[in-house]
Coordinates of C-alpha atoms in Angstrom, one line a residue:
Chain A
E459 CA 70.4 -139.3 -32.9
A460 CA 68.3 -137.6 -30.3
G461 CA 65.3 -139.4 -29.1
V462 CA 61.8 -138.3 -28.4
A463 CA 61.7 -135.4 -25.9
Q464 CA 58.9 -134.7 -23.5
S465 CA 58.3 -132.0 -20.8
P466 CA 57.6 -131.7 -18.1
R467 CA 58.6 -135.0 -16.6
Y468 CA 56.3 -134.7 -13.6
K469 CA 53.2 -132.6 -12.9
I470 CA 50.9 -132.4 -9.9
I471 CA 47.7 -130.4 -10.2
E472 CA 44.3 -130.2 -8.5
K473 CA 41.1 -131.4 -10.2
R474 CA 39.5 -128.9 -12.5
Q475 CA 42.8 -127.2 -13.3
S476 CA 44.3 -127.3 -16.7
V477 CA 47.6 -128.8 -17.8
A478 CA 49.7 -129.0 -21.0
F479 CA 52.4 -131.5 -22.1
W480 CA 54.9 -130.9 -24.8
C481 CA 56.6 -133.4 -27.2
N482 CA 59.3 -133.1 -29.8
P483 CA 59.6 -136.3 -32.0
I484 CA 62.7 -137.8 -33.5
S485 CA 63.9 -135.6 -36.4
G486 CA 62.4 -136.6 -39.6
H487 CA 59.6 -138.7 -38.1
A488 CA 56.3 -137.8 -39.8
T489 CA 54.0 -139.6 -37.4
L490 CA 53.5 -138.7 -33.8
Y491 CA 51.4 -140.4 -31.2
W492 CA 50.1 -139.6 -27.7
Y493 CA 49.4 -142.5 -25.3
Q494 CA 47.9 -142.6 -21.9
Q495 CA 49.2 -145.3 -19.5
I496 CA 47.2 -145.8 -16.3
L497 CA 49.0 -147.5 -13.5
G498 CA 49.0 -151.3 -14.0
Q499 CA 47.9 -151.1 -17.6
G500 CA 49.5 -151.0 -21.0
P501 CA 49.5 -147.7 -22.9
K502 CA 46.3 -146.7 -24.8
L503 CA 46.5 -144.5 -27.9
L504 CA 44.8 -141.1 -27.5
I505 CA 45.7 -139.5 -30.8
Q506 CA 47.9 -140.0 -33.8
F507 CA 49.2 -137.3 -36.2
Q508 CA 50.5 -137.7 -39.7
N509 CA 52.5 -134.5 -40.2
N510 CA 50.0 -131.9 -38.9
G511 CA 46.9 -133.8 -39.7
V512 CA 45.0 -136.1 -37.3
V513 CA 44.8 -139.8 -38.3
D514 CA 43.1 -141.3 -35.3
D515 CA 41.6 -139.6 -32.3
S516 CA 38.8 -142.1 -31.6
Q517 CA 39.9 -142.6 -28.0
L518 CA 40.5 -139.0 -27.1
P519 CA 38.0 -137.6 -24.6
K520 CA 37.3 -134.5 -26.7
D521 CA 35.3 -132.8 -24.0
R522 CA 38.4 -132.2 -22.0
F523 CA 41.4 -133.3 -24.0
S524 CA 42.9 -131.5 -27.0
A525 CA 46.1 -131.9 -29.0
E526 CA 47.7 -130.0 -31.8
R527 CA 50.8 -130.4 -34.1
L528 CA 50.6 -127.1 -35.9
K529 CA 53.9 -127.2 -37.9
G530 CA 54.1 -130.9 -38.2
V531 CA 57.0 -131.2 -35.8
D532 CA 56.4 -130.8 -32.0
S533 CA 53.0 -131.3 -30.4
T534 CA 51.1 -130.3 -27.3
L535 CA 48.5 -132.2 -25.4
K536 CA 46.1 -130.3 -23.1
I537 CA 43.7 -131.4 -20.5
Q538 CA 41.1 -128.9 -19.3
P539 CA 39.6 -129.4 -16.8
A540 CA 41.4 -132.3 -15.3
K541 CA 39.7 -135.1 -13.4
L542 CA 41.1 -137.5 -10.8
E543 CA 41.0 -140.4 -13.3
D544 CA 43.4 -138.5 -15.6
S545 CA 46.2 -139.4 -13.3
A546 CA 48.5 -141.4 -15.5
V547 CA 51.7 -141.3 -17.5
Y548 CA 51.4 -139.6 -20.8
L549 CA 53.7 -141.0 -23.4
C550 CA 54.6 -139.5 -26.7
A551 CA 56.0 -141.6 -29.5
S552 CA 57.1 -141.1 -33.1
S553 CA 57.7 -143.2 -36.2
L554 CA 59.2 -142.6 -39.5
K555 CA 56.0 -143.3 -41.3
A556 CA 52.7 -145.1 -40.8
G557 CA 52.0 -146.7 -44.1
G558 CA 49.9 -149.7 -44.9
T559 CA 52.8 -152.2 -44.9
H560 CA 54.4 -153.7 -41.9
S561 CA 58.0 -152.8 -41.6
E562 CA 60.4 -151.5 -39.1
A563 CA 59.8 -148.0 -40.5
E564 CA 56.6 -148.1 -38.6
T565 CA 58.3 -148.9 -35.3
Q566 CA 57.3 -146.4 -32.7
Y567 CA 59.9 -144.9 -30.5
F568 CA 58.8 -143.5 -27.1
G569 CA 59.8 -140.5 -25.0
P570 CA 60.4 -140.7 -21.2
G571 CA 56.7 -139.7 -20.5
T572 CA 55.1 -137.2 -18.2
R573 CA 53.7 -138.5 -14.9
L574 CA 50.5 -136.6 -14.0
L575 CA 49.0 -136.7 -10.6
V576 CA 45.6 -135.0 -10.2
L577 CA 44.6 -134.3 -6.6
Chain B
A1344 CA 38.9 -156.6 -32.4
Q1345 CA 42.6 -157.1 -31.7
K1346 CA 43.6 -158.2 -28.3
I1347 CA 46.9 -159.0 -26.6
T1348 CA 47.1 -161.3 -23.6
Q1349 CA 50.1 -161.5 -21.2
T1350 CA 49.2 -164.1 -18.5
Q1351 CA 52.3 -163.6 -16.4
P1352 CA 52.0 -160.6 -14.1
G1353 CA 55.4 -161.3 -12.6
M1354 CA 58.4 -163.5 -13.3
F1355 CA 61.7 -164.2 -11.6
V1356 CA 64.9 -165.4 -13.2
Q1357 CA 68.4 -166.0 -12.0
E1358 CA 71.2 -163.9 -13.5
K1359 CA 72.7 -165.5 -16.6
E1360 CA 69.7 -167.8 -17.1
A1361 CA 67.3 -167.6 -20.0
V1362 CA 63.6 -166.5 -19.5
T1363 CA 60.5 -166.7 -21.7
L1364 CA 57.8 -164.1 -21.4
D1365 CA 54.5 -165.2 -22.9
C1366 CA 52.3 -163.3 -25.3
T1367 CA 49.2 -164.4 -27.2
Y1368 CA 47.2 -162.3 -29.6
D1369 CA 43.8 -162.4 -31.3
T1370 CA 43.2 -160.9 -34.7
S1371 CA 41.3 -161.6 -37.8
D1372 CA 43.8 -159.7 -39.9
Q1373 CA 46.1 -161.7 -42.3
S1374 CA 48.9 -159.0 -42.1
Y1375 CA 50.0 -157.6 -38.8
G1376 CA 53.1 -156.7 -36.8
L1377 CA 54.1 -157.7 -33.3
F1378 CA 56.4 -155.7 -31.0
W1379 CA 58.0 -156.1 -27.6
Y1380 CA 58.9 -153.1 -25.5
K1381 CA 60.7 -152.8 -22.2
Q1382 CA 59.7 -150.2 -19.6
P1383 CA 62.2 -149.7 -16.7
S1384 CA 61.1 -147.9 -13.6
S1385 CA 62.1 -144.6 -15.2
G1386 CA 59.0 -144.9 -17.4
E1387 CA 60.4 -144.8 -21.0
M1388 CA 59.2 -147.5 -23.4
I1389 CA 62.2 -149.0 -25.1
F1390 CA 61.7 -150.9 -28.4
L1391 CA 63.2 -154.4 -28.3
I1392 CA 62.1 -156.5 -31.2
Y1393 CA 59.7 -156.6 -34.1
Q1394 CA 58.1 -159.6 -36.0
G1395 CA 56.0 -159.3 -39.1
S1396 CA 53.2 -161.8 -39.6
Y1397 CA 54.7 -162.8 -43.0
D1398 CA 58.3 -163.2 -41.7
E1399 CA 59.3 -166.8 -42.1
Q1400 CA 62.1 -166.6 -39.6
N1401 CA 61.8 -165.7 -35.9
A1402 CA 63.2 -162.2 -35.2
T1403 CA 66.4 -161.9 -33.1
E1404 CA 68.1 -158.8 -31.7
G1405 CA 71.2 -159.6 -29.6
R1406 CA 70.0 -161.4 -26.5
Y1407 CA 66.4 -161.0 -27.5
S1408 CA 64.5 -163.4 -29.7
L1409 CA 60.9 -163.8 -30.6
N1410 CA 59.4 -167.3 -30.7
F1411 CA 56.6 -166.7 -33.2
Q1412 CA 54.1 -169.5 -33.6
K1413 CA 51.5 -168.1 -36.0
A1414 CA 49.1 -171.0 -35.9
R1415 CA 48.9 -170.8 -32.1
K1416 CA 48.8 -167.0 -32.3
S1417 CA 51.7 -166.6 -29.8
A1418 CA 54.7 -164.3 -29.9
N1419 CA 56.8 -165.1 -26.8
L1420 CA 59.9 -163.1 -26.0
V1421 CA 63.0 -165.0 -25.0
I1422 CA 65.8 -163.2 -23.2
S1423 CA 69.0 -165.2 -23.0
A1424 CA 71.8 -164.7 -20.4
S1425 CA 69.7 -162.4 -18.2
Q1426 CA 71.3 -159.4 -16.6
L1427 CA 70.3 -157.4 -13.6
G1428 CA 69.6 -154.5 -15.9
D1429 CA 66.9 -156.6 -17.6
S1430 CA 64.6 -156.1 -14.5
A1431 CA 61.7 -154.1 -15.9
M1432 CA 58.2 -154.3 -17.2
Y1433 CA 57.8 -155.9 -20.6
F1434 CA 54.9 -155.2 -22.9
C1435 CA 53.8 -157.1 -26.0
A1436 CA 52.0 -155.0 -28.6
M1437 CA 50.3 -155.6 -32.0
R1438 CA 50.0 -153.1 -34.8
H1439 CA 46.6 -152.7 -36.4
T1440 CA 46.2 -152.7 -40.1
G1441 CA 43.0 -150.7 -40.4
G1442 CA 44.7 -147.4 -41.1
G1443 CA 47.2 -145.5 -39.1
N1444 CA 49.7 -147.4 -37.0
K1445 CA 47.9 -147.9 -33.8
L1446 CA 49.4 -150.3 -31.3
T1447 CA 47.4 -152.4 -28.9
F1448 CA 49.3 -153.3 -25.8
G1449 CA 49.0 -156.2 -23.3
T1450 CA 49.0 -155.6 -19.5
G1451 CA 52.7 -156.4 -19.2
T1452 CA 54.9 -158.8 -17.3
Q1453 CA 57.2 -157.5 -14.5
L1454 CA 60.5 -159.3 -14.7
K1455 CA 62.9 -159.4 -11.8
V1456 CA 66.4 -160.7 -12.3
E1457 CA 68.1 -162.1 -9.2
L1458 CA 71.7 -162.8 -8.3

């Protein structure tokens, strides 16, 4: 079974430029997540989708970040304009479901991440 | 608010020895889930093991086991028979119950396995 795919793996941009990341979840996984991991920290959730609807975007800086999952499968995360503090690894994850019970069906599987450096 | 604390920024262990990575958590929820992930230098987060708060037995997955002490709010990861390939960053995480499936991560422990 193929894992979560992300591209690009690395990106270097200058501040105020825009950048987009792509994620394709594990086949059949209804729930998709984007996390930001700053160096030396654990990942922080930016946005969670259930199919093509947003479940949680409370920590997404909406003035510059946007994300979509139009057909309920793959997703893009965009930053426009980028700031120096956006330098981080952007991780995409997916899970079979995100119901109210705790079970292994809610386990999140991560992609390889995109390392972004903003100069 | 939920919080995960990992107090060991770095750990060393000899190959073939066992090692325990500490994790404590804070939550007012009665029902929650705890996870451990491994992050090699390549960057991918690899799922290792899961423990539900109502599970009566400690979770085990191959060489990984989770020492779950609910009253102490601790969920330590035990790696038996360490291998060189176990050298990586290890994160403890807790699943929120308030809608969605949000994970809160600790700051991680860098494990180095030595010959």
